[in-house]
GROMACS .gro file of C-alpha atoms in nm:
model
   89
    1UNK     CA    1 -18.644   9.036   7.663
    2UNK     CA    2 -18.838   9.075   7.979
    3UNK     CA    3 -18.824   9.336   8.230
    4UNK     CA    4 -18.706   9.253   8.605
    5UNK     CA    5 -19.065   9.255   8.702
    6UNK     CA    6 -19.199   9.042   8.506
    7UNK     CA    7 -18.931   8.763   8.557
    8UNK     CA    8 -19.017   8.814   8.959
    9UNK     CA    9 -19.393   8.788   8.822
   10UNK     CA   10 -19.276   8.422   8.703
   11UNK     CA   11 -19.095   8.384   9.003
   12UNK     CA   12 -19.366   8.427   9.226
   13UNK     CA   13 -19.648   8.213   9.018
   14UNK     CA   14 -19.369   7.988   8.987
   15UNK     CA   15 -19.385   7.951   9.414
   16UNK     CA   16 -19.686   8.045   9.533
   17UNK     CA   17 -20.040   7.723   9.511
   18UNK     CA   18 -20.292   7.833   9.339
   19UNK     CA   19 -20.539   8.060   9.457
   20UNK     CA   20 -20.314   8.261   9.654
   21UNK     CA   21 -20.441   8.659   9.602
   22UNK     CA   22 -20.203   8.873   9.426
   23UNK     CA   23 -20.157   9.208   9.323
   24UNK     CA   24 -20.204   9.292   8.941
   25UNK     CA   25 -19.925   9.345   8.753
   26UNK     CA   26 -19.662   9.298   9.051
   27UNK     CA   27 -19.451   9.011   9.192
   28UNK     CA   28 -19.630   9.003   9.545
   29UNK     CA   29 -19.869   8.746   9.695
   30UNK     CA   30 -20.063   8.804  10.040
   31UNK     CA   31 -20.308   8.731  10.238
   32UNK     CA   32 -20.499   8.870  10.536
   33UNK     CA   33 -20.734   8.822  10.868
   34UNK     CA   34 -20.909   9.106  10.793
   35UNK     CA   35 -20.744   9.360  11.050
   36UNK     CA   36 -20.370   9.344  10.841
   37UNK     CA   37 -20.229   9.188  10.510
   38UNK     CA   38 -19.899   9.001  10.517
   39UNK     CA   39 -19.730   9.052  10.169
   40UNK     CA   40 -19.420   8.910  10.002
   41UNK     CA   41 -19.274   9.047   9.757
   42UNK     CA   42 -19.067   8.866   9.514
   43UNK     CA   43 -18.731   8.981   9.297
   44UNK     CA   44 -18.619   8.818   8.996
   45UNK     CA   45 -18.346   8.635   9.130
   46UNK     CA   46 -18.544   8.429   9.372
   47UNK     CA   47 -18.553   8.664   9.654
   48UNK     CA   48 -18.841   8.741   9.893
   49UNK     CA   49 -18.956   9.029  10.113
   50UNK     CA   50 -19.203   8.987  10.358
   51UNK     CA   51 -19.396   9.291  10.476
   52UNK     CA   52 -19.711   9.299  10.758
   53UNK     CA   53 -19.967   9.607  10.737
   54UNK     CA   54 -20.266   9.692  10.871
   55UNK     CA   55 -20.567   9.728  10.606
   56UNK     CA   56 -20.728  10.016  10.586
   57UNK     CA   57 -21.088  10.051  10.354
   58UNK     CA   58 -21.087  10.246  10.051
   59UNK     CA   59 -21.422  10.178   9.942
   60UNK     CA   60 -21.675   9.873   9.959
   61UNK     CA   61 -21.479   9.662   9.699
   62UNK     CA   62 -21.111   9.769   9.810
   63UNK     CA   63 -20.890   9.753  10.083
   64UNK     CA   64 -20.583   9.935  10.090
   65UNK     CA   65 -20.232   9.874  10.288
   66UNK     CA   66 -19.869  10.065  10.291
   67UNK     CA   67 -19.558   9.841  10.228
   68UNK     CA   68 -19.251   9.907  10.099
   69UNK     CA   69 -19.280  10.227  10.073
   70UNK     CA   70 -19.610  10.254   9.829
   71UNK     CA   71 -19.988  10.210   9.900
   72UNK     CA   72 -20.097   9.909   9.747
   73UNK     CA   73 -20.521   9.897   9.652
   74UNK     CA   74 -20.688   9.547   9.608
   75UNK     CA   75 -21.024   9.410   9.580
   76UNK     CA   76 -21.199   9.358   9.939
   77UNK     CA   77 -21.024   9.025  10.015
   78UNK     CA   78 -21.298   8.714  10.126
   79UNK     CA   79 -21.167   8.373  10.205
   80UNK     CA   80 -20.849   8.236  10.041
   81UNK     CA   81 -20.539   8.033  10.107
   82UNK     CA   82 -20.252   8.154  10.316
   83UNK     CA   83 -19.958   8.185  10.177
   84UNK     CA   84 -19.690   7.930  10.180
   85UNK     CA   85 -19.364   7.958   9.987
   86UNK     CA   86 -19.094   7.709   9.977
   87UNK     CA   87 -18.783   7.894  10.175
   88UNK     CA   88 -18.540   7.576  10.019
   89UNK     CA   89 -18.240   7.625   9.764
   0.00000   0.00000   0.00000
């Protein structure tokens, strides 16, 4: 059976195009204009959290930001597509 977090995993792939950065292992999505990250955060019943944060470096291949009560590290964003998720049904 899976976990919670993995069925928000499918959730989220499930509404999110293709492309769209994510962080490994967790049901959130973001993006970012390189000053803050706007993150959503999906659950496994089809809810969605939407958190903004400023980005702060770690080092020169990761970028950090604080949401939801944990600090979240990803690769050094470059170009990629907003986010867009269907807010219907």
């Amino acid at each position: 059976m899976k976990s919670e977090k993995d069925l928000a995993i499918l959730v989220m792939r499930a509404n999110v195009p293709a492309g769209v950065l994510t962080v490994e292992g967790e049901p959130i999505a973001y993006h970012t204009d390189g000053a803050a990250v706007v993150a959503y955060k999906f659950t496994s019943r089809g809810g969605l959290r939407c958190a903004t944060a400023p980005v702060t470096p770690v080092d020169a291949h990761r970028v950090a930001f604080r949401a939801w009560d944990k600090e979240w590290v990803v690769p050094t964003p470059g170009v990629s597509p907003r986010v867009s998720v269907p807010l219907t049904g």
